[in-house]
XYZ file of C-alpha atoms in Angstrom:
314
model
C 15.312 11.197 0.980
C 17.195 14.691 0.425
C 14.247 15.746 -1.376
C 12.452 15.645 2.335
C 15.413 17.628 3.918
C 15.898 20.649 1.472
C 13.931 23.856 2.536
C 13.648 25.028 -0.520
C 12.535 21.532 -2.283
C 9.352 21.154 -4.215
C 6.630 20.839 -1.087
C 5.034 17.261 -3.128
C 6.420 14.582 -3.842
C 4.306 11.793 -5.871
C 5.636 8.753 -6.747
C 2.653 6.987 -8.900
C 3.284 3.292 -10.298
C 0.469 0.833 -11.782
C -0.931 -1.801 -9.257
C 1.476 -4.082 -7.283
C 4.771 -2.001 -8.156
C 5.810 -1.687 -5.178
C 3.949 2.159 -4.076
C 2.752 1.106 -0.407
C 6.378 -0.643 0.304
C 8.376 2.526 -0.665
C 5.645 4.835 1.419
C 5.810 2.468 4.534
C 10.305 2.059 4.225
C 10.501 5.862 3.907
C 7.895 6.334 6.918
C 10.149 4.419 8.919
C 13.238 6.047 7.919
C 11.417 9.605 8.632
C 9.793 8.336 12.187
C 13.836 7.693 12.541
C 15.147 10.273 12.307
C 12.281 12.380 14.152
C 11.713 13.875 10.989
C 7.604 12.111 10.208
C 5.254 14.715 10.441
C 2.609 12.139 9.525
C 1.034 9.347 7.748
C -1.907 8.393 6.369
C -2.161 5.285 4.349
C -5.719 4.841 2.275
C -7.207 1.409 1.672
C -10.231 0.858 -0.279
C -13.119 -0.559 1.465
C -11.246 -0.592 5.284
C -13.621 1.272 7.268
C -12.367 5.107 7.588
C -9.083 4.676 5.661
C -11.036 5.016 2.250
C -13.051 8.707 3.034
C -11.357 12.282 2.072
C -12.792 13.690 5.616
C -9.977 11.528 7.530
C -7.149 12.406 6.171
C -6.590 16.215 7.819
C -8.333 14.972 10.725
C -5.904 11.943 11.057
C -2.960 14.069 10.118
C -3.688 16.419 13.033
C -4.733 13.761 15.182
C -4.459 15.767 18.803
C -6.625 18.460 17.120
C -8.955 15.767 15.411
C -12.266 16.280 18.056
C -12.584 19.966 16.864
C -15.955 20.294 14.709
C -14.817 21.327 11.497
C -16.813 19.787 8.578
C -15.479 20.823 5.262
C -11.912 20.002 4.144
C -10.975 23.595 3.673
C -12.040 23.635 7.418
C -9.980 20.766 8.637
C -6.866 21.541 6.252
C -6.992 25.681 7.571
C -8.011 24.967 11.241
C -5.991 22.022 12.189
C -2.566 21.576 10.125
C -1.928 25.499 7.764
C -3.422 28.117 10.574
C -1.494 26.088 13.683
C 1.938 25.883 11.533
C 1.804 29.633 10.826
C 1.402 31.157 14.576
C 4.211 28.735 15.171
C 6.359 31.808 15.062
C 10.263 31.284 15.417
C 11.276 28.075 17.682
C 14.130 25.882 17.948
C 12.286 23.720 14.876
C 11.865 26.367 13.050
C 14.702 24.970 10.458
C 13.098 21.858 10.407
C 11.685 20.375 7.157
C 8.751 17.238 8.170
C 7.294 15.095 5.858
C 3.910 13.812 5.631
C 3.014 10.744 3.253
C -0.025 10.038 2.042
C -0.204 6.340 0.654
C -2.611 4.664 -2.066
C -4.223 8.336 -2.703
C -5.858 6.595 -5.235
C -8.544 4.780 -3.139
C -9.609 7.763 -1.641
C -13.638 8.321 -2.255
C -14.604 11.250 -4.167
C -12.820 12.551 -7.513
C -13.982 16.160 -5.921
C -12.732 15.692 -3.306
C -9.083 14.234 -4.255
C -8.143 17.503 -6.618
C -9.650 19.538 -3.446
C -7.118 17.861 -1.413
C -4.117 18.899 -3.477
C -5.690 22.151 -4.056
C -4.884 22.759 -0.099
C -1.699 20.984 0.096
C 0.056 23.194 -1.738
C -0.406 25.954 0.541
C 2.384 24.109 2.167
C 4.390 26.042 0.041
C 3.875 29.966 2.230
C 4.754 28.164 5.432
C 7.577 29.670 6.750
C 8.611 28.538 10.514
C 8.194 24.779 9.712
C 8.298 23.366 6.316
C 5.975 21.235 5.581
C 6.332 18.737 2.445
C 3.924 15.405 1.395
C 5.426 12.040 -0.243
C 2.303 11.333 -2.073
C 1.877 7.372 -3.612
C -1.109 6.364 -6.413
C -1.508 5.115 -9.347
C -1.504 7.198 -12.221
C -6.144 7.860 -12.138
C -7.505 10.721 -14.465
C -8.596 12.648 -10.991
C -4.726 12.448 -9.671
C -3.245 13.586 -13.042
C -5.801 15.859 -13.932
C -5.312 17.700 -9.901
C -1.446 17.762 -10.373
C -1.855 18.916 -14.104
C -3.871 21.721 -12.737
C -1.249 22.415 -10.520
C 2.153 24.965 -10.885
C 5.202 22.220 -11.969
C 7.521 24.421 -9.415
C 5.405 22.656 -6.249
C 5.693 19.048 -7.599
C 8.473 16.689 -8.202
C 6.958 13.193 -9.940
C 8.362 9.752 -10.171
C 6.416 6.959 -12.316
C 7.904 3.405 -10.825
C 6.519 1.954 -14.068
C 9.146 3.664 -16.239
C 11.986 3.023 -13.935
C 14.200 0.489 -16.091
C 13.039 -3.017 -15.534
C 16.837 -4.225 -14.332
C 16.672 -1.790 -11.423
C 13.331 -2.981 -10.691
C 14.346 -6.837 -11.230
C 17.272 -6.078 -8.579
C 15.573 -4.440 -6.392
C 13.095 -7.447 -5.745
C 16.057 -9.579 -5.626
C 17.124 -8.309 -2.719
C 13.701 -8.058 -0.854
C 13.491 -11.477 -2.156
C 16.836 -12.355 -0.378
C 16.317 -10.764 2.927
C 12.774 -12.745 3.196
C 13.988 -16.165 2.451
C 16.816 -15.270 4.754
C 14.358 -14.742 7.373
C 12.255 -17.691 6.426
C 15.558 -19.894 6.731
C 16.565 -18.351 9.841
C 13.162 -18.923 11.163
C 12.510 -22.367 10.101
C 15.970 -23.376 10.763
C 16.512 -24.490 7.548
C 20.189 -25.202 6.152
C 22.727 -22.784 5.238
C 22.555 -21.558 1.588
C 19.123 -22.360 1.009
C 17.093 -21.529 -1.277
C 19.861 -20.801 -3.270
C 20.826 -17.544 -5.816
C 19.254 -19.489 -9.014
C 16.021 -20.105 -7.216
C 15.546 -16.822 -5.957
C 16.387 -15.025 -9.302
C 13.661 -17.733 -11.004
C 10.786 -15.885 -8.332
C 12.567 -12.522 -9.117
C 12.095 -12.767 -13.132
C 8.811 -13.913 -13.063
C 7.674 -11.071 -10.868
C 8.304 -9.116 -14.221
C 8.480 -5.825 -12.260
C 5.472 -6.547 -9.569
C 6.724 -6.246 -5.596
C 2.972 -7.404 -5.314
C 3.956 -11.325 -7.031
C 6.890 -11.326 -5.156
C 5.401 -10.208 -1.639
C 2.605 -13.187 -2.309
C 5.653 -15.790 -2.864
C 7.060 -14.905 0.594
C 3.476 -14.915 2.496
C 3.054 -18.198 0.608
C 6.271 -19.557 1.358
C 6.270 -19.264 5.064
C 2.607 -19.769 5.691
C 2.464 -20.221 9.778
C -0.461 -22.762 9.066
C 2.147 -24.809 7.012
C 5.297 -24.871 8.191
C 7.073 -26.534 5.775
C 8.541 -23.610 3.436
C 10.861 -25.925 1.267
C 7.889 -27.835 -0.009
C 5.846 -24.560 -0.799
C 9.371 -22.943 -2.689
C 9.222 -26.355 -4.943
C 5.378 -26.085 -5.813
C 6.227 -21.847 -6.593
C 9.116 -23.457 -8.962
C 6.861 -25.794 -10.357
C 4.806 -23.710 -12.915
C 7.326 -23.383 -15.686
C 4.921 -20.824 -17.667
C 7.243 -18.910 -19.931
C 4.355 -16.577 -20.304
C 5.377 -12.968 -20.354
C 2.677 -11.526 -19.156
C 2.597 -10.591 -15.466
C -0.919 -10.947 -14.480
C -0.545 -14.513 -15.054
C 2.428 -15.683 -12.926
C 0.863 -13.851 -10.498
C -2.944 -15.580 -11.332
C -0.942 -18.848 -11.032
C 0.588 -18.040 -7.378
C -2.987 -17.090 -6.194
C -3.853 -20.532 -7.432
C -1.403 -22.453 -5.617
C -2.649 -20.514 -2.320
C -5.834 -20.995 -3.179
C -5.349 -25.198 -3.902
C -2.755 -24.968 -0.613
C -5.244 -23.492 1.975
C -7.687 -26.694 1.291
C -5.688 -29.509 0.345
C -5.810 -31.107 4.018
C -9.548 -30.500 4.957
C -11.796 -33.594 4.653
C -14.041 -33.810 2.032
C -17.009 -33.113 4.014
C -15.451 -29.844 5.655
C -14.419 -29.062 2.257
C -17.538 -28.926 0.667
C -18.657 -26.903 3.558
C -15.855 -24.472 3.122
C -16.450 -24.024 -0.893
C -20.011 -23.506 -0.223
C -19.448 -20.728 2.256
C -16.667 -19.416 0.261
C -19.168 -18.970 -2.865
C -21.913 -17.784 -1.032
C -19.743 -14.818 0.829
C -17.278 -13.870 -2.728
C -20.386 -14.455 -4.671
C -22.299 -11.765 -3.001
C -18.784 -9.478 -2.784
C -18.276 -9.576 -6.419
C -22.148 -8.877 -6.918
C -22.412 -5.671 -4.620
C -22.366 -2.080 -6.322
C -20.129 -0.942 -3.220
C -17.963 -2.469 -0.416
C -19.224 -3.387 2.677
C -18.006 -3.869 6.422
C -17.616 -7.447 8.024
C -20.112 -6.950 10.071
C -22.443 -5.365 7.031
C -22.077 -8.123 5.034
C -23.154 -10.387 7.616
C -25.949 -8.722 8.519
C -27.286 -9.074 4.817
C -26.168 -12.354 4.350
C -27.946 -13.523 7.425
C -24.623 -14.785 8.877
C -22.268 -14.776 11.752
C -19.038 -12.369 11.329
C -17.131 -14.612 12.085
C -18.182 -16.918 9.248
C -17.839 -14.590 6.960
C -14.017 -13.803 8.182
C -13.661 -17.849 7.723
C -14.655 -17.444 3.657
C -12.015 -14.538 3.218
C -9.205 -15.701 5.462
């Protein structure tokens, strides 16, 4: 966080990590901590396939939101009209000292490879601003497009952090406590008795994450499923699988499992059937399709209701 305070600091920050390290979590805890302390410029968080959180043409226009109706089409447009020209006629003000922040989540699942390097082509201009600083907390994994834009770029403007080389203790402890504070909650929630689940149990979840915030997030959602209240029982089917495979991928293939068996186990047969016919026909056609569609898309080819469709994936 004092990187985001110091005038004179690198304007980008970008903190890149392989899938389900923990990227999104860190951009969303330092977005609070910024909206805080009045110090958020903005946010934009990209998310492949959600309708307008995917395309490069949103993110200027979302960052200068009250400016966002004017008709500029190109990025250079958007970036020069709406967020560099404004900040430079700023001229001296009471801000003027101010440094704000603006993160930029999952860069990664942004469309376009042109488009991406374009984007931190423009960012950098950041750097001339003078009245307000302006700085970006950038999150992705490492893609060629990413590297190749901040390769391209001068090292003085960029500061880089790769969560899969932080040391996997630090990592390990860090999702014991975000472990700890959930099933504090769940326990507080559930009214469940003092001391549970217990240290052991929750350093068990914790070291078969094996470094992924993504396995242990997935525990928690599984844990205190609203549809299931019953989290003690779900803890003791997570402790169950006694893999002592090393490989993350599959503690975290045998969690999806147990949601997947969970979500089912107390349908009748014939609703069952129903449901695992739907669920094939909807995935099927997902996994099939050369790009992602909208609910409402995929219904419309499917020749289905929305709202069955939202049944198969929820």
């Amino acid at each position: 966080m004092a990187w985001s305070k110091n005038p004179q600091q690198k304007c980008i920050f970008w903190l890149n990590g392989m899938a389900g390290t923990g990227k999104s979590t860190i951009a969303r805890t330092v977005a609070r901590k910024l909206d805080e302390e009045s110090r958020l410029g903005a946010s934009f968080f990209f998310s492949r396939g959600q309708a307008d959180r995917d395309r490069a043409a949103k993110l200027f226009t979302s960052i200068a939101r009250s400016l966002a109706n004017l008709p500029y089409k190109s990025l250079r447009d958007q970036w020069k009209h709406l967020i560099y020209q404004p900040l430079t006629r700023l001229g001296n003000s009471q801000q003027s000292s101010q440094v704000f922040t603006v993160i930029i989540d999952a860069f990664d699942e942004c469309e376009g490879d042109q488009e991406v390097r374009k984007i931190l082509g423009f960012i950098t201009e950041a750097k001339r601003l003078e009245t307000i600083r302006l700085v970006f907390f950038i999150t992705s994994r490492p893609e060629c497009p990413i590297r190749l834009g901040f390769k391209e770029m001068d090292e003085i403007l960029h500061i880089d952090l790769l969560l899969h080389n932080v040391p996997q203790q630090i990592v390990e402890d860090d999702i014991l406590v975000f472990l700890t504070g959930q099933m504090k909650k769940l326990q507080d929630d559930y009214d469940i008795s003092e001391g549970w689940p217990g240290l052991q149990k929750i350093k068990i979840i914790a070291r078969r994450a094996h470094g992924l915030f993504i396995y242990a997030a997935t525990v928690c959602r599984f844990i205190g499923d609203p549809d299931d209240p019953d989290p003690e029982e779900r803890l003791d089917l997570v402790l169950q699988d006694t893999t002592n495979d090393r490989v993350s991928t599959k503690a975290l293939d045998k969690i999806y499992e147990q949601v997947l068996h969970n979500s089912i186990k107390k349908i009748d047969e014939v609703n069952k059937q129903k449901l695992h016919e739907n669920f094939r026909y909807v995935v099927g056609s997902i996994v099939n399709l050369s790009d992602v569609l909208s609910i409402p898309d995929l219904a419309r080819l499917l020749a289905i209701s929305p709202s069955k469709v939202k049944r198969a994936l929820h």
